[in-house]
C-alpha positions as YAML, in Angstrom:
chain: A
units: angstrom
residues:
- id: 1
  name: UNK
  ca: [-101.98, -43.91, 48.33]
- id: 2
  name: UNK
  ca: [-104.38, -43.41, 44.85]
- id: 3
  name: UNK
  ca: [-103.29, -45.48, 41.94]
- id: 4
  name: UNK
  ca: [-102.54, -43.75, 38.76]
- id: 5
  name: UNK
  ca: [-103.75, -40.49, 40.09]
- id: 6
  name: UNK
  ca: [-101.68, -37.05, 40.94]
- id: 7
  name: UNK
  ca: [-103.49, -35.41, 43.49]
- id: 8
  name: UNK
  ca: [-102.00, -33.28, 46.25]
- id: 9
  name: UNK
  ca: [-101.14, -36.11, 48.37]
- id: 10
  name: UNK
  ca: [-99.74, -37.83, 45.48]
- id: 11
  name: UNK
  ca: [-97.13, -34.79, 45.36]
- id: 12
  name: UNK
  ca: [-96.97, -34.65, 48.41]
- id: 13
  name: UNK
  ca: [-95.52, -38.00, 49.23]
- id: 14
  name: UNK
  ca: [-93.34, -37.36, 45.89]
- id: 15
  name: UNK
  ca: [-91.62, -34.56, 47.63]
- id: 16
  name: UNK
  ca: [-90.71, -35.99, 50.72]
- id: 17
  name: UNK
  ca: [-87.89, -37.84, 48.58]
- id: 18
  name: UNK
  ca: [-85.79, -34.59, 47.75]
- id: 19
  name: UNK
  ca: [-82.76, -35.05, 48.76]
- id: 20
  name: UNK
  ca: [-82.52, -38.43, 49.59]
- id: 21
  name: UNK
  ca: [-79.86, -40.43, 48.27]
- id: 22
  name: UNK
  ca: [-82.18, -42.74, 46.46]
- id: 23
  name: UNK
  ca: [-81.48, -46.67, 45.52]
- id: 24
  name: UNK
  ca: [-79.96, -47.21, 41.77]
- id: 25
  name: UNK
  ca: [-79.45, -51.05, 40.67]
- id: 26
  name: UNK
  ca: [-82.31, -51.07, 38.20]
- id: 27
  name: UNK
  ca: [-81.09, -47.93, 36.64]
- id: 28
  name: UNK
  ca: [-77.49, -49.31, 36.00]
- id: 29
  name: UNK
  ca: [-76.65, -51.65, 32.91]
- id: 30
  name: UNK
  ca: [-72.96, -51.73, 33.55]
- id: 31
  name: UNK
  ca: [-70.46, -50.28, 36.31]
- id: 32
  name: UNK
  ca: [-67.54, -49.99, 34.03]
- id: 33
  name: UNK
  ca: [-66.73, -48.73, 30.80]
- id: 34
  name: UNK
  ca: [-65.04, -51.82, 29.21]
- id: 35
  name: UNK
  ca: [-64.41, -52.69, 25.43]
- id: 36
  name: UNK
  ca: [-67.57, -54.59, 24.99]
- id: 37
  name: UNK
  ca: [-69.53, -52.24, 26.93]
- id: 38
  name: UNK
  ca: [-68.44, -48.89, 24.83]
- id: 39
  name: UNK
  ca: [-68.47, -50.90, 21.82]
- id: 40
  name: UNK
  ca: [-72.15, -51.98, 22.08]
- id: 41
  name: UNK
  ca: [-73.57, -48.60, 23.41]
- id: 42
  name: UNK
  ca: [-71.75, -46.90, 20.29]
- id: 43
  name: UNK
  ca: [-73.63, -49.77, 17.82]
- id: 44
  name: UNK
  ca: [-76.80, -48.99, 20.20]
- id: 45
  name: UNK
  ca: [-76.26, -45.56, 18.88]
- id: 46
  name: UNK
  ca: [-75.20, -46.28, 15.42]
- id: 47
  name: UNK
  ca: [-71.97, -44.17, 15.70]
- id: 48
  name: UNK
  ca: [-68.94, -46.07, 14.32]
- id: 49
  name: UNK
  ca: [-66.24, -43.46, 15.43]
- id: 50
  name: UNK
  ca: [-63.09, -45.18, 15.42]
- id: 51
  name: UNK
  ca: [-62.19, -43.43, 18.43]
- id: 52
  name: UNK
  ca: [-64.98, -45.62, 20.22]
- id: 53
  name: UNK
  ca: [-64.17, -48.35, 18.44]
- id: 54
  name: UNK
  ca: [-61.00, -49.11, 16.98]
- id: 55
  name: UNK
  ca: [-57.83, -49.00, 19.76]
- id: 56
  name: UNK
  ca: [-55.33, -49.00, 16.81]
- id: 57
  name: UNK
  ca: [-56.60, -46.08, 15.78]
- id: 58
  name: UNK
  ca: [-57.52, -44.31, 19.13]
- id: 59
  name: UNK
  ca: [-53.92, -45.32, 20.29]
- id: 60
  name: UNK
  ca: [-52.54, -42.76, 18.14]
- id: 61
  name: UNK
  ca: [-54.74, -39.86, 19.45]
- id: 62
  name: UNK
  ca: [-54.53, -37.37, 22.65]
- id: 63
  name: UNK
  ca: [-55.81, -40.03, 24.45]
- id: 64
  name: UNK
  ca: [-53.59, -43.24, 23.98]
- id: 65
  name: UNK
  ca: [-56.72, -45.60, 23.97]
- id: 66
  name: UNK
  ca: [-60.31, -45.90, 23.51]
- id: 67
  name: UNK
  ca: [-62.62, -43.91, 24.60]
- id: 68
  name: UNK
  ca: [-66.52, -43.79, 25.14]
- id: 69
  name: UNK
  ca: [-69.32, -41.14, 23.80]
- id: 70
  name: UNK
  ca: [-70.63, -38.87, 26.24]
- id: 71
  name: UNK
  ca: [-73.34, -40.47, 27.10]
- id: 72
  name: UNK
  ca: [-72.36, -44.15, 27.41]
- id: 73
  name: UNK
  ca: [-73.28, -42.84, 30.79]
- id: 74
  name: UNK
  ca: [-76.82, -43.53, 30.45]
- id: 75
  name: UNK
  ca: [-75.36, -47.40, 30.82]
- id: 76
  name: UNK
  ca: [-73.89, -46.39, 33.70]
- id: 77
  name: UNK
  ca: [-77.00, -44.78, 35.11]
- id: 78
  name: UNK
  ca: [-80.01, -43.96, 32.94]
- id: 79
  name: UNK
  ca: [-80.54, -40.93, 34.79]
- id: 80
  name: UNK
  ca: [-84.72, -41.48, 35.55]
- id: 81
  name: UNK
  ca: [-85.47, -40.23, 38.84]
- id: 82
  name: UNK
  ca: [-88.90, -40.32, 39.17]
- id: 83
  name: UNK
  ca: [-90.36, -41.96, 42.71]
- id: 84
  name: UNK
  ca: [-93.63, -42.35, 43.92]
- id: 85
  name: UNK
  ca: [-96.98, -41.37, 41.95]
- id: 86
  name: UNK
  ca: [-97.68, -45.20, 41.85]
- id: 87
  name: UNK
  ca: [-99.61, -46.07, 38.06]
- id: 88
  name: UNK
  ca: [-99.03, -42.73, 36.64]
- id: 89
  name: UNK
  ca: [-96.59, -42.77, 33.39]
- id: 90
  name: UNK
  ca: [-92.85, -41.71, 33.30]
- id: 91
  name: UNK
  ca: [-92.42, -39.65, 29.91]
- id: 92
  name: UNK
  ca: [-88.66, -38.87, 29.41]
- id: 93
  name: UNK
  ca: [-88.21, -35.10, 29.36]
- id: 94
  name: UNK
  ca: [-84.79, -34.23, 28.89]
- id: 95
  name: UNK
  ca: [-81.35, -34.33, 30.25]
- id: 96
  name: UNK
  ca: [-78.77, -31.85, 31.31]
- id: 97
  name: UNK
  ca: [-75.39, -33.06, 30.96]
- id: 98
  name: UNK
  ca: [-72.17, -31.50, 32.35]
- id: 99
  name: UNK
  ca: [-68.77, -33.45, 31.33]
- id: 100
  name: UNK
  ca: [-65.70, -32.76, 33.41]
- id: 101
  name: UNK
  ca: [-63.22, -35.62, 31.78]
- id: 102
  name: UNK
  ca: [-63.67, -37.98, 29.18]
- id: 103
  name: UNK
  ca: [-64.65, -41.44, 29.93]
- id: 104
  name: UNK
  ca: [-61.82, -43.86, 29.35]
- id: 105
  name: UNK
  ca: [-61.61, -47.50, 28.89]
- id: 106
  name: UNK
  ca: [-62.09, -49.30, 31.89]
- id: 107
  name: UNK
  ca: [-63.34, -46.68, 34.32]
- id: 108
  name: UNK
  ca: [-65.30, -47.85, 37.11]
- id: 109
  name: UNK
  ca: [-67.99, -45.62, 38.53]
- id: 110
  name: UNK
  ca: [-70.04, -45.12, 41.41]
- id: 111
  name: UNK
  ca: [-73.28, -43.43, 41.07]
- id: 112
  name: UNK
  ca: [-74.77, -40.71, 43.67]
- id: 113
  name: UNK
  ca: [-78.87, -39.83, 42.55]
- id: 114
  name: UNK
  ca: [-81.69, -38.21, 44.67]
- id: 115
  name: UNK
  ca: [-84.73, -36.03, 43.87]
- id: 116
  name: UNK
  ca: [-84.03, -32.61, 43.76]
- id: 117
  name: UNK
  ca: [-87.41, -30.46, 42.34]
- id: 118
  name: UNK
  ca: [-90.89, -32.08, 41.67]
- id: 119
  name: UNK
  ca: [-92.99, -29.35, 39.84]
- id: 120
  name: UNK
  ca: [-96.44, -29.16, 39.09]
- id: 121
  name: UNK
  ca: [-97.59, -28.67, 35.64]
- id: 122
  name: UNK
  ca: [-100.86, -28.51, 33.90]
- id: 123
  name: UNK
  ca: [-101.34, -27.60, 30.55]
- id: 124
  name: UNK
  ca: [-102.43, -29.76, 26.74]
- id: 125
  name: UNK
  ca: [-101.11, -33.12, 27.83]
- id: 126
  name: UNK
  ca: [-102.96, -33.47, 30.80]
- id: 127
  name: UNK
  ca: [-105.18, -31.00, 33.15]
- id: 128
  name: UNK
  ca: [-102.36, -32.06, 36.01]
- id: 129
  name: UNK
  ca: [-98.97, -33.38, 35.61]
- id: 130
  name: UNK
  ca: [-95.80, -33.29, 37.57]
- id: 131
  name: UNK
  ca: [-91.96, -33.03, 36.51]
- id: 132
  name: UNK
  ca: [-89.90, -34.39, 38.31]
- id: 133
  name: UNK
  ca: [-86.06, -33.57, 38.26]
- id: 134
  name: UNK
  ca: [-82.96, -35.41, 39.79]
- id: 135
  name: UNK
  ca: [-79.57, -35.05, 40.09]
- id: 136
  name: UNK
  ca: [-76.93, -37.98, 39.10]
- id: 137
  name: UNK
  ca: [-73.25, -37.51, 40.15]
- id: 138
  name: UNK
  ca: [-70.46, -40.12, 38.46]
- id: 139
  name: UNK
  ca: [-67.60, -40.56, 40.08]
- id: 140
  name: UNK
  ca: [-64.98, -42.87, 38.73]
- id: 141
  name: UNK
  ca: [-62.65, -45.37, 40.68]
- id: 142
  name: UNK
  ca: [-60.42, -42.47, 41.62]
- id: 143
  name: UNK
  ca: [-63.10, -40.32, 43.33]
- id: 144
  name: UNK
  ca: [-62.69, -37.10, 40.61]
- id: 145
  name: UNK
  ca: [-66.27, -36.31, 39.40]
- id: 146
  name: UNK
  ca: [-66.52, -37.06, 35.80]
- id: 147
  name: UNK
  ca: [-70.17, -35.82, 34.98]
- id: 148
  name: UNK
  ca: [-73.38, -34.52, 36.48]
- id: 149
  name: UNK
  ca: [-76.79, -35.50, 34.93]
- id: 150
  name: UNK
  ca: [-80.03, -33.11, 35.73]
- id: 151
  name: UNK
  ca: [-82.82, -35.97, 34.33]
- id: 152
  name: UNK
  ca: [-86.01, -34.65, 33.67]
- id: 153
  name: UNK
  ca: [-89.35, -36.71, 33.69]
- id: 154
  name: UNK
  ca: [-92.90, -35.93, 33.14]
- id: 155
  name: UNK
  ca: [-95.45, -37.85, 35.35]
- id: 156
  name: UNK
  ca: [-98.64, -37.64, 33.46]
- id: 157
  name: UNK
  ca: [-102.20, -39.91, 33.71]
- id: 158
  name: UNK
  ca: [-102.20, -42.92, 31.18]
- id: 159
  name: UNK
  ca: [-105.17, -45.40, 30.18]
- id: 160
  name: UNK
  ca: [-108.29, -44.86, 31.36]
- id: 161
  name: UNK
  ca: [-107.40, -41.63, 33.73]
- id: 162
  name: UNK
  ca: [-106.43, -39.91, 30.35]
- id: 163
  name: UNK
  ca: [-109.38, -40.97, 28.89]
- id: 164
  name: UNK
  ca: [-111.22, -39.70, 32.02]
- id: 165
  name: UNK
  ca: [-109.71, -36.41, 31.49]
- id: 166
  name: UNK
  ca: [-110.50, -36.33, 27.87]
- id: 167
  name: UNK
  ca: [-106.68, -35.08, 26.98]
- id: 168
  name: UNK
  ca: [-104.76, -36.30, 23.99]
- id: 169
  name: UNK
  ca: [-101.88, -34.15, 23.19]
- id: 170
  name: UNK
  ca: [-100.83, -36.24, 20.82]
- id: 171
  name: UNK
  ca: [-103.20, -37.94, 18.67]
- id: 172
  name: UNK
  ca: [-102.51, -42.12, 17.20]
- id: 173
  name: UNK
  ca: [-101.35, -41.85, 14.45]
- id: 174
  name: UNK
  ca: [-100.07, -44.86, 12.03]
- id: 175
  name: UNK
  ca: [-96.30, -44.52, 10.42]
- id: 176
  name: UNK
  ca: [-95.30, -42.41, 7.77]
- id: 177
  name: UNK
  ca: [-95.63, -43.84, 4.64]
- id: 178
  name: UNK
  ca: [-92.29, -42.51, 2.59]
- id: 179
  name: UNK
  ca: [-92.14, -42.56, -1.01]
- id: 180
  name: UNK
  ca: [-89.09, -44.82, -2.77]
- id: 181
  name: UNK
  ca: [-87.20, -41.72, -3.49]
- id: 182
  name: UNK
  ca: [-87.57, -40.20, -0.34]
- id: 183
  name: UNK
  ca: [-86.03, -43.72, 1.38]
- id: 184
  name: UNK
  ca: [-83.49, -43.18, -1.17]
- id: 185
  name: UNK
  ca: [-82.99, -39.66, 0.11]
- id: 186
  name: UNK
  ca: [-82.65, -40.26, 3.39]
- id: 187
  name: UNK
  ca: [-80.33, -43.12, 3.45]
- id: 188
  name: UNK
  ca: [-78.10, -40.56, 0.81]
- id: 189
  name: UNK
  ca: [-77.75, -38.25, 3.67]
- id: 190
  name: UNK
  ca: [-77.33, -40.56, 6.05]
- id: 191
  name: UNK
  ca: [-74.30, -42.04, 4.35]
- id: 192
  name: UNK
  ca: [-73.03, -38.90, 3.84]
- id: 193
  name: UNK
  ca: [-72.02, -38.03, 7.24]
- id: 194
  name: UNK
  ca: [-69.04, -35.86, 8.07]
- id: 195
  name: UNK
  ca: [-66.66, -36.93, 11.10]
- id: 196
  name: UNK
  ca: [-63.93, -34.15, 11.59]
- id: 197
  name: UNK
  ca: [-61.82, -36.51, 12.92]
- id: 198
  name: UNK
  ca: [-57.88, -36.62, 13.57]
- id: 199
  name: UNK
  ca: [-57.93, -33.05, 12.49]
- id: 200
  name: UNK
  ca: [-58.11, -30.74, 15.01]
- id: 201
  name: UNK
  ca: [-60.93, -28.05, 15.07]
- id: 202
  name: UNK
  ca: [-59.56, -25.14, 15.67]
- id: 203
  name: UNK
  ca: [-61.78, -22.20, 18.10]
- id: 204
  name: UNK
  ca: [-59.87, -19.45, 16.32]
- id: 205
  name: UNK
  ca: [-61.63, -20.82, 12.99]
- id: 206
  name: UNK
  ca: [-65.06, -21.28, 14.00]
- id: 207
  name: UNK
  ca: [-67.45, -18.37, 13.40]
- id: 208
  name: UNK
  ca: [-70.14, -17.41, 14.87]
- id: 209
  name: UNK
  ca: [-73.66, -18.75, 13.01]
- id: 210
  name: UNK
  ca: [-71.97, -21.32, 11.21]
- id: 211
  name: UNK
  ca: [-73.86, -24.58, 10.60]
- id: 212
  name: UNK
  ca: [-72.87, -28.03, 12.10]
- id: 213
  name: UNK
  ca: [-72.80, -30.92, 9.67]
- id: 214
  name: UNK
  ca: [-76.37, -33.07, 10.54]
- id: 215
  name: UNK
  ca: [-76.71, -36.25, 11.52]
- id: 216
  name: UNK
  ca: [-79.71, -38.32, 10.75]
- id: 217
  name: UNK
  ca: [-81.52, -41.20, 11.96]
- id: 218
  name: UNK
  ca: [-84.46, -43.24, 10.74]
- id: 219
  name: UNK
  ca: [-86.94, -43.95, 9.79]
- id: 220
  name: UNK
  ca: [-86.72, -45.33, 13.15]
- id: 221
  name: UNK
  ca: [-87.76, -49.51, 13.18]
- id: 222
  name: UNK
  ca: [-88.23, -51.04, 16.33]
- id: 223
  name: UNK
  ca: [-84.88, -52.61, 15.94]
- id: 224
  name: UNK
  ca: [-83.51, -49.79, 16.37]
- id: 225
  name: UNK
  ca: [-84.69, -49.02, 19.93]
- id: 226
  name: UNK
  ca: [-83.90, -52.58, 20.64]
- id: 227
  name: UNK
  ca: [-80.56, -51.87, 19.60]
- id: 228
  name: UNK
  ca: [-80.51, -49.27, 22.14]
- id: 229
  name: UNK
  ca: [-82.15, -51.09, 25.18]
- id: 230
  name: UNK
  ca: [-79.59, -54.02, 24.33]
- id: 231
  name: UNK
  ca: [-76.59, -51.05, 24.91]
- id: 232
  name: UNK
  ca: [-77.88, -49.08, 27.75]
- id: 233
  name: UNK
  ca: [-80.54, -50.94, 29.58]
- id: 234
  name: UNK
  ca: [-82.56, -54.13, 28.82]
- id: 235
  name: UNK
  ca: [-85.68, -54.22, 31.28]
- id: 236
  name: UNK
  ca: [-84.02, -53.07, 34.27]
- id: 237
  name: UNK
  ca: [-85.42, -50.00, 35.20]
- id: 238
  name: UNK
  ca: [-88.96, -51.96, 34.68]
- id: 239
  name: UNK
  ca: [-88.25, -54.10, 36.95]
- id: 240
  name: UNK
  ca: [-86.33, -57.04, 34.82]
- id: 241
  name: UNK
  ca: [-88.05, -59.78, 33.06]
- id: 242
  name: UNK
  ca: [-89.85, -62.86, 34.63]
- id: 243
  name: UNK
  ca: [-89.50, -63.62, 38.51]
- id: 244
  name: UNK
  ca: [-87.65, -60.54, 39.13]
- id: 245
  name: UNK
  ca: [-90.57, -58.44, 37.73]
- id: 246
  name: UNK
  ca: [-92.95, -60.47, 39.87]
- id: 247
  name: UNK
  ca: [-90.69, -59.52, 43.25]
- id: 248
  name: UNK
  ca: [-90.28, -56.03, 41.85]
- id: 249
  name: UNK
  ca: [-93.35, -55.56, 41.59]
- id: 250
  name: UNK
  ca: [-94.98, -56.46, 44.98]
- id: 251
  name: UNK
  ca: [-92.69, -54.17, 46.16]
- id: 252
  name: UNK
  ca: [-93.68, -51.07, 43.50]
- id: 253
  name: UNK
  ca: [-96.55, -50.44, 41.87]
- id: 254
  name: UNK
  ca: [-95.48, -49.90, 38.78]
- id: 255
  name: UNK
  ca: [-96.94, -51.52, 36.16]
- id: 256
  name: UNK
  ca: [-99.50, -51.25, 33.35]
- id: 257
  name: UNK
  ca: [-102.24, -54.10, 32.81]
- id: 258
  name: UNK
  ca: [-102.03, -55.54, 29.34]
- id: 259
  name: UNK
  ca: [-106.10, -55.55, 28.71]
- id: 260
  name: UNK
  ca: [-105.35, -58.13, 26.04]
- id: 261
  name: UNK
  ca: [-103.57, -60.51, 28.23]
- id: 262
  name: UNK
  ca: [-104.91, -59.11, 31.79]
- id: 263
  name: UNK
  ca: [-101.47, -59.16, 33.13]
- id: 264
  name: UNK
  ca: [-99.14, -56.85, 34.83]
- id: 265
  name: UNK
  ca: [-96.52, -55.68, 32.43]
- id: 266
  name: UNK
  ca: [-94.45, -52.43, 31.61]
- id: 267
  name: UNK
  ca: [-96.15, -49.24, 30.62]
- id: 268
  name: UNK
  ca: [-92.51, -49.05, 28.99]
- id: 269
  name: UNK
  ca: [-93.38, -51.40, 25.92]
- id: 270
  name: UNK
  ca: [-95.32, -48.60, 24.53]
- id: 271
  name: UNK
  ca: [-91.89, -47.78, 23.07]
- id: 272
  name: UNK
  ca: [-92.47, -50.73, 20.51]
- id: 273
  name: UNK
  ca: [-95.81, -51.66, 20.60]
- id: 274
  name: UNK
  ca: [-98.42, -48.71, 19.31]
- id: 275
  name: UNK
  ca: [-101.26, -49.66, 21.05]
- id: 276
  name: UNK
  ca: [-100.01, -48.98, 24.44]
- id: 277
  name: UNK
  ca: [-97.92, -45.99, 23.18]
- id: 278
  name: UNK
  ca: [-101.54, -44.15, 22.25]
- id: 279
  name: UNK
  ca: [-102.91, -45.50, 25.74]
- id: 280
  name: UNK
  ca: [-100.16, -43.74, 27.52]
- id: 281
  name: UNK
  ca: [-100.71, -40.66, 25.50]
- id: 282
  name: UNK
  ca: [-97.36, -40.35, 23.19]
- id: 283
  name: UNK
  ca: [-99.62, -41.42, 19.53]
- id: 284
  name: UNK
  ca: [-98.07, -45.10, 19.02]
- id: 285
  name: UNK
  ca: [-94.52, -46.60, 19.74]
- id: 286
  name: UNK
  ca: [-91.65, -44.28, 20.43]
- id: 287
  name: UNK
  ca: [-88.14, -43.77, 20.78]
- id: 288
  name: UNK
  ca: [-86.56, -43.60, 24.48]
- id: 289
  name: UNK
  ca: [-85.79, -39.92, 25.25]
- id: 290
  name: UNK
  ca: [-82.01, -40.81, 25.97]
- id: 291
  name: UNK
  ca: [-81.63, -42.59, 22.75]
- id: 292
  name: UNK
  ca: [-82.63, -39.45, 20.37]
- id: 293
  name: UNK
  ca: [-80.39, -37.51, 23.15]
- id: 294
  name: UNK
  ca: [-77.15, -39.46, 22.36]
- id: 295
  name: UNK
  ca: [-78.01, -39.12, 18.40]
- id: 296
  name: UNK
  ca: [-77.59, -35.26, 19.19]
- id: 297
  name: UNK
  ca: [-74.48, -36.56, 20.58]
- id: 298
  name: UNK
  ca: [-73.35, -38.10, 18.10]
- id: 299
  name: UNK
  ca: [-73.69, -35.36, 15.61]
- id: 300
  name: UNK
  ca: [-71.25, -33.05, 18.40]
- id: 301
  name: UNK
  ca: [-68.91, -35.62, 18.42]
- id: 302
  name: UNK
  ca: [-68.55, -35.69, 15.10]
- id: 303
  name: UNK
  ca: [-68.09, -32.04, 14.77]
- id: 304
  name: UNK
  ca: [-65.70, -31.21, 18.00]
- id: 305
  name: UNK
  ca: [-63.45, -33.97, 16.50]
- id: 306
  name: UNK
  ca: [-60.92, -35.89, 18.41]
- id: 307
  name: UNK
  ca: [-58.96, -33.31, 20.26]
- id: 308
  name: UNK
  ca: [-62.84, -31.73, 20.88]
- id: 309
  name: UNK
  ca: [-64.43, -32.06, 24.76]
- id: 310
  name: UNK
  ca: [-68.31, -32.28, 24.86]
- id: 311
  name: UNK
  ca: [-68.52, -29.90, 28.30]
- id: 312
  name: UNK
  ca: [-72.42, -29.30, 28.75]
- id: 313
  name: UNK
  ca: [-75.33, -30.50, 26.38]
- id: 314
  name: UNK
  ca: [-78.94, -29.51, 27.62]
- id: 315
  name: UNK
  ca: [-81.78, -31.15, 25.65]
- id: 316
  name: UNK
  ca: [-85.38, -31.05, 26.47]
- id: 317
  name: UNK
  ca: [-87.46, -33.98, 24.47]
- id: 318
  name: UNK
  ca: [-90.66, -32.18, 23.46]
- id: 319
  name: UNK
  ca: [-92.56, -34.50, 21.18]
- id: 320
  name: UNK
  ca: [-92.40, -38.34, 20.49]
- id: 321
  name: UNK
  ca: [-90.44, -39.16, 17.97]
- id: 322
  name: UNK
  ca: [-93.02, -42.57, 16.72]
- id: 323
  name: UNK
  ca: [-91.75, -45.81, 14.71]
- id: 324
  name: UNK
  ca: [-91.27, -44.84, 11.14]
- id: 325
  name: UNK
  ca: [-90.43, -41.35, 11.71]
- id: 326
  name: UNK
  ca: [-86.80, -39.92, 10.60]
- id: 327
  name: UNK
  ca: [-84.96, -37.36, 12.67]
- id: 328
  name: UNK
  ca: [-82.49, -34.97, 11.46]
- id: 329
  name: UNK
  ca: [-80.48, -33.50, 14.36]
- id: 330
  name: UNK
  ca: [-78.75, -30.09, 13.63]
- id: 331
  name: UNK
  ca: [-76.91, -26.91, 15.20]
- id: 332
  name: UNK
  ca: [-75.63, -24.17, 14.28]
- id: 333
  name: UNK
  ca: [-72.57, -21.53, 16.86]
- id: 334
  name: UNK
  ca: [-74.40, -18.81, 19.07]
- id: 335
  name: UNK
  ca: [-71.06, -18.11, 20.71]
- id: 336
  name: UNK
  ca: [-67.18, -17.90, 21.53]
- id: 337
  name: UNK
  ca: [-65.92, -17.46, 24.60]
- id: 338
  name: UNK
  ca: [-62.60, -18.16, 27.08]
- id: 339
  name: UNK
  ca: [-62.83, -18.98, 30.70]
- id: 340
  name: UNK
  ca: [-59.75, -19.28, 32.49]
- id: 341
  name: UNK
  ca: [-57.79, -21.19, 30.03]
- id: 342
  name: UNK
  ca: [-60.72, -23.08, 28.39]
- id: 343
  name: UNK
  ca: [-62.12, -22.11, 24.89]
- id: 344
  name: UNK
  ca: [-65.33, -23.02, 24.43]
- id: 345
  name: UNK
  ca: [-68.43, -22.90, 21.85]
- id: 346
  name: UNK
  ca: [-71.62, -22.56, 22.81]
- id: 347
  name: UNK
  ca: [-74.33, -24.09, 20.04]
- id: 348
  name: UNK
  ca: [-78.07, -24.38, 19.88]
- id: 349
  name: UNK
  ca: [-79.44, -28.14, 18.43]
- id: 350
  name: UNK
  ca: [-82.31, -29.48, 17.47]
- id: 351
  name: UNK
  ca: [-84.37, -32.54, 16.20]
- id: 352
  name: UNK
  ca: [-87.02, -32.07, 14.06]
- id: 353
  name: UNK
  ca: [-88.71, -34.52, 11.67]
- id: 354
  name: UNK
  ca: [-90.19, -35.62, 8.62]
- id: 355
  name: UNK
  ca: [-93.28, -33.39, 9.51]
- id: 356
  name: UNK
  ca: [-91.13, -30.27, 9.89]
- id: 357
  name: UNK
  ca: [-91.74, -30.61, 13.49]
- id: 358
  name: UNK
  ca: [-89.23, -29.35, 16.31]
- id: 359
  name: UNK
  ca: [-88.73, -32.68, 19.04]
- id: 360
  name: UNK
  ca: [-86.12, -32.52, 20.90]
- id: 361
  name: UNK
  ca: [-84.40, -28.48, 21.16]
- id: 362
  name: UNK
  ca: [-81.44, -28.19, 23.00]
- id: 363
  name: UNK
  ca: [-78.02, -26.27, 23.90]
- id: 364
  name: UNK
  ca: [-74.43, -27.49, 23.99]
- id: 365
  name: UNK
  ca: [-70.73, -26.26, 24.94]
- id: 366
  name: UNK
  ca: [-67.83, -27.62, 23.67]
- id: 367
  name: UNK
  ca: [-64.40, -26.86, 24.91]
- id: 368
  name: UNK
  ca: [-61.57, -26.70, 21.33]
- id: 369
  name: UNK
  ca: [-58.26, -27.34, 21.12]
- id: 370
  name: UNK
  ca: [-56.40, -23.13, 20.19]
- id: 371
  name: UNK
  ca: [-53.99, -22.77, 17.63]
- id: 372
  name: UNK
  ca: [-51.95, -20.70, 20.53]
- id: 373
  name: UNK
  ca: [-52.81, -21.68, 23.50]
- id: 374
  name: UNK
  ca: [-52.51, -26.03, 22.66]
- id: 375
  name: UNK
  ca: [-54.82, -28.65, 23.33]
- id: 376
  name: UNK
  ca: [-57.97, -28.44, 25.83]
- id: 377
  name: UNK
  ca: [-56.97, -28.88, 29.44]
- id: 378
  name: UNK
  ca: [-58.76, -31.52, 31.55]
- id: 379
  name: UNK
  ca: [-60.32, -32.04, 33.76]
- id: 380
  name: UNK
  ca: [-62.27, -29.11, 33.27]
- id: 381
  name: UNK
  ca: [-62.87, -27.97, 37.41]
- id: 382
  name: UNK
  ca: [-66.45, -27.92, 38.49]
- id: 383
  name: UNK
  ca: [-68.66, -25.41, 39.10]
...
């Protein structure tokens, strides 16, 4: 199989795995929602909601215990389903999440993952690239389906192959330089974050076109990215560390040659190393896609309060968020509906940066308590 090339043979080989249950040991960081695992995830996202962190507070809520932020499930399985295409870059392109119940403290999960689609693409990023879509099912210790994720991963040329094509959608740029006043304003906005908390947000009180209080993250630092890695994945998706990664690469031709040292390293270092970020076509060191999506979920859980339930969120990661960039997650109410006995609110959500570029558009569906009909009934039945 040609290394680093996207051609008919490589795409056909990837499609041979459609529908096949895949091994996931490299995509799993934790198996259980322990108190520490939930805490570390919340810290990694920068979300200090007491519903995730404070046992005394959580005991007084309808849940009776600490629960996990919805996208804690990234730590159970990272949702990257991108088999085959050796030497071709992974670029995380988004997740479509459907949640059927909350993740409670001490829940333990089994995951089933399979590739369901391989789309061929052309465009400004590369003359030819592929989008791989995987389905990941999360079942708890009772066998109940807690969530379903559709993970989207772009497979694009990198390094010499990208240069050969003469394509570079995202030009290299250094970190954005802020004035002291701009930094002070960003910090003010971060500290002004609003959380609904224990006060229920009732479905009847929500108005169409109402805006959601934003969540601001940044300017992005390497420390922020390390915090995410520590909470959700470590080096596991890249094969692990030391001897583990040597054994991994003897089974999987998944590596990027470090031109300075000649070693076979992970292209994932582009998240922390600007030169590799440029080499893989992202323009510099950049955040992790699920990290940015989790920031958007931070906004949604702030808005819906302790008694709300995030049923769906579907976000496309469209542009890089480079080290030094600031992200504003915003949203507004686009609709309201009742399905059976569940009161849903539809929302448009999006992330934008200091350059006024929308980097991650999406939609969400939140179930809210009703003044007339009471709490959100859970679990929500799977479609």
